[in-house]
Structures are given as C-alpha cells and as structure tokens.
Short mmCIF file of C-alpha atoms in Angstrom, two decimals:
data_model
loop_
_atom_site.label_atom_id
_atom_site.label_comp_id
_atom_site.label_asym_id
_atom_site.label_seq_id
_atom_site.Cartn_x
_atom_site.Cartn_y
_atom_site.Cartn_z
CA UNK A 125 -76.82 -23.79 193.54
CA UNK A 126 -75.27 -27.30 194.19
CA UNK A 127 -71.92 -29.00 193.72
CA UNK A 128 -69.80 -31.73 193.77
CA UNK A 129 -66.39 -31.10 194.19
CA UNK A 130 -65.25 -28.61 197.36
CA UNK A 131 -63.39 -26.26 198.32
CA UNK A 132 -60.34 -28.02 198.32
CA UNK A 133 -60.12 -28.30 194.53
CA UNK A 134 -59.22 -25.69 192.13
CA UNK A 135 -62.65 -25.88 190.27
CA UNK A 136 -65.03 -25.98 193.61
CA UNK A 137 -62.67 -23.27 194.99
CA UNK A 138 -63.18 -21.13 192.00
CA UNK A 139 -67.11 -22.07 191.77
CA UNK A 140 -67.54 -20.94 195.49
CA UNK A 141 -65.50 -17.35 194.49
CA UNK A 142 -67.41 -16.95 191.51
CA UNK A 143 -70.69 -17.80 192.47
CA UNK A 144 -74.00 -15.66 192.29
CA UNK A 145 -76.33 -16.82 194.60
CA UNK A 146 -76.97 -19.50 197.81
CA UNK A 147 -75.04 -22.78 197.51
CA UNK A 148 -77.22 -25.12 199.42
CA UNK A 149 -75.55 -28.64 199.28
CA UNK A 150 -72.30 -29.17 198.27
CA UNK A 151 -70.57 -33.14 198.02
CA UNK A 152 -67.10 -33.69 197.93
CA UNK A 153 -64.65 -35.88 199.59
CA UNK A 154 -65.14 -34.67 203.05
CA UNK A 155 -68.93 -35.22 203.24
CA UNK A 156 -72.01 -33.86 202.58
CA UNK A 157 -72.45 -30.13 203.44
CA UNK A 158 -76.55 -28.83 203.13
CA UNK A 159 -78.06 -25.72 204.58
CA UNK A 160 -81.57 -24.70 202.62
CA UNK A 161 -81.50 -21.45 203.37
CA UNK A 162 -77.43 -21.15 201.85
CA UNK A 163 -74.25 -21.77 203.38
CA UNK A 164 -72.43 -18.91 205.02
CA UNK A 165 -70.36 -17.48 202.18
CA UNK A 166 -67.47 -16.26 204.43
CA UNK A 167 -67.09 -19.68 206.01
CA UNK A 168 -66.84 -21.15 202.27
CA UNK A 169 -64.95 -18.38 200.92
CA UNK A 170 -62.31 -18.81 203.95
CA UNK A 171 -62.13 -23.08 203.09
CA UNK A 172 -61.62 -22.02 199.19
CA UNK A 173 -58.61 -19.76 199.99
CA UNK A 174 -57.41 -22.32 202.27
CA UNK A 175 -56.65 -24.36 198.69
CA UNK A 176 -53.24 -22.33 198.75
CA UNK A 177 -52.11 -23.60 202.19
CA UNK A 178 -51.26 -27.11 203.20
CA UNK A 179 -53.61 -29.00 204.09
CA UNK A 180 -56.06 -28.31 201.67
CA UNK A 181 -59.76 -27.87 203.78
CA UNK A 182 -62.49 -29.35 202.52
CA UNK A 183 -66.30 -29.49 203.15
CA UNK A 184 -65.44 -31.37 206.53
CA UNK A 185 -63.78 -28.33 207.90
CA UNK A 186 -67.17 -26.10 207.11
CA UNK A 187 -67.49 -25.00 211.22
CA UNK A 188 -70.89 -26.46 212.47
CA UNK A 189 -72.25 -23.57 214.40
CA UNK A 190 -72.32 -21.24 210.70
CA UNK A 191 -75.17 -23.91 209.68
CA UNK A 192 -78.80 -22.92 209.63
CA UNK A 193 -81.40 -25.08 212.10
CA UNK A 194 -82.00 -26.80 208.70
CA UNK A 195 -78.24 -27.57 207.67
CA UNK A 196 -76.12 -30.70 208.42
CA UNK A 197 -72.93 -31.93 207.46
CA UNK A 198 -72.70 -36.15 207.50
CA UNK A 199 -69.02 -36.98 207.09
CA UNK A 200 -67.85 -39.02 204.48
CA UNK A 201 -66.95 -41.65 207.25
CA UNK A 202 -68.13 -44.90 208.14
CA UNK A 203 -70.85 -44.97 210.73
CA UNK A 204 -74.42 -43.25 212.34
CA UNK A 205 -75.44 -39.93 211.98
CA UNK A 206 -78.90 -37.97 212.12
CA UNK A 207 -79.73 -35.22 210.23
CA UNK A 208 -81.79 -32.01 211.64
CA UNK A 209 -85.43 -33.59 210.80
CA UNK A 210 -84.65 -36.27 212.92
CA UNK A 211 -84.20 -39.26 209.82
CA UNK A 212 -81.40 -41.46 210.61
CA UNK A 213 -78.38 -41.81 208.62
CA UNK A 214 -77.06 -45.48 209.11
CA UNK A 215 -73.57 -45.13 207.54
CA UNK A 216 -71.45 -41.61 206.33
CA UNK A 217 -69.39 -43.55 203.40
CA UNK A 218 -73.27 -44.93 202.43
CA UNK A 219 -74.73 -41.76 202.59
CA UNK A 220 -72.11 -39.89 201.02
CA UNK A 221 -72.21 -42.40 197.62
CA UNK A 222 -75.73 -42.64 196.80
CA UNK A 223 -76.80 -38.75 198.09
CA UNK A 224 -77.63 -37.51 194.18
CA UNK A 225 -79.64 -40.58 193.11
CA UNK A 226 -81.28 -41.71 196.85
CA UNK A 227 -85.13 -41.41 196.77
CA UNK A 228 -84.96 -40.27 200.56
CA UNK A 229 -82.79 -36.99 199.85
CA UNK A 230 -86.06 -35.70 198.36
CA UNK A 231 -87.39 -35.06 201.24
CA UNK A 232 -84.76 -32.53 202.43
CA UNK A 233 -83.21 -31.27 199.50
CA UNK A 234 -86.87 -29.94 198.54
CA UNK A 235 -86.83 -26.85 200.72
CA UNK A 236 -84.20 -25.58 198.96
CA UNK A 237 -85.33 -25.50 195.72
CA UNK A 238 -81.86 -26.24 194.16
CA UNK A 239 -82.13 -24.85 189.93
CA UNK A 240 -78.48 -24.62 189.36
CA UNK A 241 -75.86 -27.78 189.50
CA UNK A 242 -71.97 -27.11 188.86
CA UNK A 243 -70.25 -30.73 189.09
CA UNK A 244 -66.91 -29.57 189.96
CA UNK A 245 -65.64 -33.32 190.81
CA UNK A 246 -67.01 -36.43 190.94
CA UNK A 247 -66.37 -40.15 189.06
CA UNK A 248 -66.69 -40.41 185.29
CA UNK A 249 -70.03 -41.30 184.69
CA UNK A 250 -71.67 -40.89 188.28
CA UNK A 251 -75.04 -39.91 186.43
CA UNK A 252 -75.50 -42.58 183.90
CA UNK A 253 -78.47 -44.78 181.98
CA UNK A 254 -79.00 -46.03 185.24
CA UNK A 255 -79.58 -43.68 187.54
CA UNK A 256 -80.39 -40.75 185.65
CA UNK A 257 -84.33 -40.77 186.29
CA UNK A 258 -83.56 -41.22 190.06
CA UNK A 259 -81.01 -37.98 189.88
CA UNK A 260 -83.76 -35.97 188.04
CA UNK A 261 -86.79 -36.97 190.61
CA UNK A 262 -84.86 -36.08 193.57
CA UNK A 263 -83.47 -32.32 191.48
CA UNK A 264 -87.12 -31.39 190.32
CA UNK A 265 -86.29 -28.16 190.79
CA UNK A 266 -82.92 -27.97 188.32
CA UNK A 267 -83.16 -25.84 185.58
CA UNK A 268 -79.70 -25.45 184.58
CA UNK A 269 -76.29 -27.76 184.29
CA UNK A 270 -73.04 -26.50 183.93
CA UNK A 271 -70.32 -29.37 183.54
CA UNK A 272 -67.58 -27.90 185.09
CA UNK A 273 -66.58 -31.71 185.73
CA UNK A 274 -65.64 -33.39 182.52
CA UNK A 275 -67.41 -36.79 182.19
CA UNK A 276 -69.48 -36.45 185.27
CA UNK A 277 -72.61 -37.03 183.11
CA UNK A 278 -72.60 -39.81 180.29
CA UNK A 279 -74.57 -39.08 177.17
CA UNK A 280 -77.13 -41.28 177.68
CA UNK A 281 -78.20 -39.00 180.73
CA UNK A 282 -77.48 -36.19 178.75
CA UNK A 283 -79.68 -37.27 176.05
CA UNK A 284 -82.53 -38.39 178.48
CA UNK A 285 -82.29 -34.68 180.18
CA UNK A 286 -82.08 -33.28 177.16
CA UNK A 287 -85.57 -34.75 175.61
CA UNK A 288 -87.70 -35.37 179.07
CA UNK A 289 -86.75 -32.27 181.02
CA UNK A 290 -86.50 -28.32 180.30
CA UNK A 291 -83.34 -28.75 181.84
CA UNK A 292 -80.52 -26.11 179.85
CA UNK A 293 -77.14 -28.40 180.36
CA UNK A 294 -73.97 -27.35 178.93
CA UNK A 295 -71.18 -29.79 178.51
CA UNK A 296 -68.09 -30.23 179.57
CA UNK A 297 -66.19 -29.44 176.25
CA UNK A 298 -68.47 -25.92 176.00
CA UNK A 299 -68.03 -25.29 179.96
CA UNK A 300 -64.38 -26.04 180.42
CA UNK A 301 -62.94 -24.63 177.08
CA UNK A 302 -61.48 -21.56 179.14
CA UNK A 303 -58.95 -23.97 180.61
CA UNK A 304 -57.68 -24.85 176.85
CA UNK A 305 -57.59 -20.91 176.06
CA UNK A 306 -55.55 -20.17 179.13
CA UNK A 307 -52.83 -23.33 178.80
CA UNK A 308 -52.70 -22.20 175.10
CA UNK A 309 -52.27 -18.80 175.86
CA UNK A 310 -50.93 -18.48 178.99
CA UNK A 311 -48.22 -21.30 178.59
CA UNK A 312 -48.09 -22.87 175.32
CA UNK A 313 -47.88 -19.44 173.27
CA UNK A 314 -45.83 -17.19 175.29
CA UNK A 315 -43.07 -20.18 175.46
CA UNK A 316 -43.09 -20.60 171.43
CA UNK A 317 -42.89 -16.76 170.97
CA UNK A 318 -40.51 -15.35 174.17
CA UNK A 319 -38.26 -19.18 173.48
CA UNK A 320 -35.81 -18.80 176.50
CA UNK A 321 -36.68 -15.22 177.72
CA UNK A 322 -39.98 -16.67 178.81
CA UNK A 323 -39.22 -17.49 182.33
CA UNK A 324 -37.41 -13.89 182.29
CA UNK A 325 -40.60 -12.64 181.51
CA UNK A 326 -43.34 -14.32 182.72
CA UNK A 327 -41.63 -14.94 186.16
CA UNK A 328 -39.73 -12.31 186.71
CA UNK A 329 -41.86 -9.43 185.67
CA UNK A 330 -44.41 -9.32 188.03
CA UNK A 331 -46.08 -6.80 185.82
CA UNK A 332 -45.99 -8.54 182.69
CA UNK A 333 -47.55 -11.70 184.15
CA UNK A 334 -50.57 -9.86 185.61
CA UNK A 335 -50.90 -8.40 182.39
CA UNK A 336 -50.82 -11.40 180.31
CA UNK A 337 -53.65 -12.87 183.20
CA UNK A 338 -55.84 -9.87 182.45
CA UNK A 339 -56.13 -10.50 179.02
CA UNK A 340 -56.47 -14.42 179.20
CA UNK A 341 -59.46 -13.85 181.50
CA UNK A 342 -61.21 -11.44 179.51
CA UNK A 343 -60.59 -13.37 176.55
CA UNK A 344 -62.51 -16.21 178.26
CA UNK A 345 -64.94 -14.33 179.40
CA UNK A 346 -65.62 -12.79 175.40
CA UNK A 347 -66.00 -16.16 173.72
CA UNK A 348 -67.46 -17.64 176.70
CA UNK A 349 -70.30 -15.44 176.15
CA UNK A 350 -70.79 -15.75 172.26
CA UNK A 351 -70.38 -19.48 172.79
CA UNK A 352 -73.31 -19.48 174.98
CA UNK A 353 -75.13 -16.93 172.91
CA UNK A 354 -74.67 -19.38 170.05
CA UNK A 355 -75.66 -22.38 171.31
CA UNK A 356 -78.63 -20.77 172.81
CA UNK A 357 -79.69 -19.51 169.46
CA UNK A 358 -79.13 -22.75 167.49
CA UNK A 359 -80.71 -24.92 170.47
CA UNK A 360 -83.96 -22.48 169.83
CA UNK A 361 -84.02 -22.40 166.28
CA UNK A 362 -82.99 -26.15 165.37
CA UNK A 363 -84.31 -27.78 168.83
CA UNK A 364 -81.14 -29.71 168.71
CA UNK A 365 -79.69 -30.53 172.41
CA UNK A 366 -77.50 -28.06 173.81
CA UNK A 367 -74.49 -31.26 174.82
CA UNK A 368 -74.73 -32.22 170.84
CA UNK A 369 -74.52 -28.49 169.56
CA UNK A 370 -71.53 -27.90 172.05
CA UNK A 371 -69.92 -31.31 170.42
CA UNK A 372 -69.92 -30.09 166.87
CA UNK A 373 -69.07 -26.49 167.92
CA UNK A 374 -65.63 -28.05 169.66
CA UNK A 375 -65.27 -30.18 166.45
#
C-alpha cells in the first residue's frame, strides 16, 4: 500500500488504523517516508493517534532507527540528502514534489511492489493529462485506486487508467460517500428530529452517542459493500469505467 496524506490528517490517520497489509511509501507534508519491506505499524499507529494531541505528528516524526536497511525518509525541506542505495537527492522540497511522476523513483519503489494507492491528501489534480503516463510507469505494479482524496486524480487520468491499464480505481464520490452518510446521519438528522434536546442527547449521553456511532459505521460499511459489489458487476458486464459508473451511481 501507498499514500499521500499522513498521519497527521484525519483520512491518513484513519487509512494507517484501517489498513490490511504493508504501507511502503507514504508522502505527505513532512516528507517522504519508504521502507520496501513495510513500515513498522506501531511507529505509524503511535503518529496517527498523535492526530488528537497538539502538535499533530506527521511522517517527519516516523523515528529513523524503526526503518528497514532499505527505508529512508527525505524531509520535505530544502537541501541534500542520500537515500540507502547510495543515489543522491539534490533538494528535499524537489524531491518531495515530483516523487509520484519522477522516472528515477522507479528504481527504488520497484522492490516493493506497491498494488494498492489510497490518496489521502494531495493538490487537486496532482495526476493529470500530463503526467499521468509518468505516474503509471513508475506504479507498474498498482492494481487498485481508492480516492480517498477528492480531486487528486483528474478525469483525463482517470480515463487514460481506465482504458490502458487493468488498474480497478474507484472515485472519490464512490470512496468518500461514508463521510456524506455520517454528516447526514450523525449531525444533520439527529438535529432536525431531537430540535433542542439534541445537544442533551448526543453530548450528554455518553451512551446514546456511542450508539448512534455504531450504527452510522455499520451503515457505511453495508452500502459500502453493495456499492462496490455493484459497480463491480456493471464494470464486468457493460465494460464501462469504474470512475464513470460511480458518477452516474452518485447522480
């Protein structure tokens, strides 16, 4: 797995929690954080419950001794750095900007065999008409997207991942509908119904609020699945893109 978007933000904090597997590179503001062979969970599970406290930690608080011989992490900071295979690394900042598109990443993002990406933060439009190919020749490997980012990809990548790559990407407004179920539900709702007992409620009954949490999540969870299933289906039996067929199904 890869990321954009640490440990310091609600989404990369989450991601981290969540996640099933090694996350081998993650870039966010702090810098560039790789280890091939997975970063130590505890250390990123400590930085993503460190969202809660003030400061936030992001990727440039990851402690350098929990990185493999293989691992680096080049700050996002102006100036030299080397990375473990000796290549030189003339400026952070530099680095740090053109790490998903660069020709020379290939050569150490390879070893870890990245198939998952979860953009959890990142510019609108950092993969774009124009550096889409570049993205997708140093990511050979990817064989899944999951936009937890909205507008990191524009649709011209989408479309050019969708009919020159086996890639599965799912969009932002299929990925990220769980955060419109739980401000409907969670806020929007329980204020029209409860009026000005919701605070009474919702704040002051402890066990009320974990209650209404419990069902929001496994809410999201149910048509997070069927969504999928869905799309999945339709994306078989039509051949229609996956980021078009999650369009219409938000329409």
């Amino acid at each position: 797995v890869m990321m954009t978007g640490g440990p310091d933000g609600d989404l990369g904090a989450n991601q981290i929690l969540a996640a099933d597997g090694r996350i081998c590179l993650i870039v966010d503001g702090g810098s560039v954080l790789f280890d091939p062979g997975g970063l130590d969970r505890s250390a990123l599970v400590q930085l993503a419950l460190a969202r809660h406290t003030r400061p936030r930690l992001n990727s440039a608080a990851f402690p350098a001794d929990r990185l493999g011989l293989r691992g680096f992490r080049v700050l996002r900071v102006p100036g030299p750095a080397r990375l473990p295979d000796g290549a030189a690394v003339d400026d952070g900042a530099c680095f740090h900007r053109n790490v998903l598109t660069d020709p020379a990443t290939r050569a150490w993002v390879e070893a870890a065999r990245v198939e998952v990406f979860v953009p959890c933060g990142g510019l609108k439009d950092t993969i774009n008409a124009s550096n889409v190919r570049a993205f997708l020749d140093v990511f050979r490997e990817l064989r899944v997207i999951i936009e937890g980012a909205n507008v990191f990809f524009d649709d011209t990548a989408r479309q050019v991942i969708a009919e020159q790559t086996g890639i599965l990407q799912v969009r932002d407004s299929t990925a990220n509908k769980g955060g419109v179920t739980s401000s409907s539900l969670a806020e929007v709702l329980p204020a029209f119904l409860l009026g000005d007992a919701c605070e009474q409620v919702l704040v002051d009954d402890p066990r009320a609020r974990c209650e209404l949490v419990k069902a929001v999540v496994e809410l999201i969870g149910r048509n997070a699945a069927l969504e999928t299933d869905m799309l999945l289906q339709l994306h078989a039996s039509t051949g229609t893109p996956l980021y078009v067929l999650s369009q219409q199904t938000s329409e």
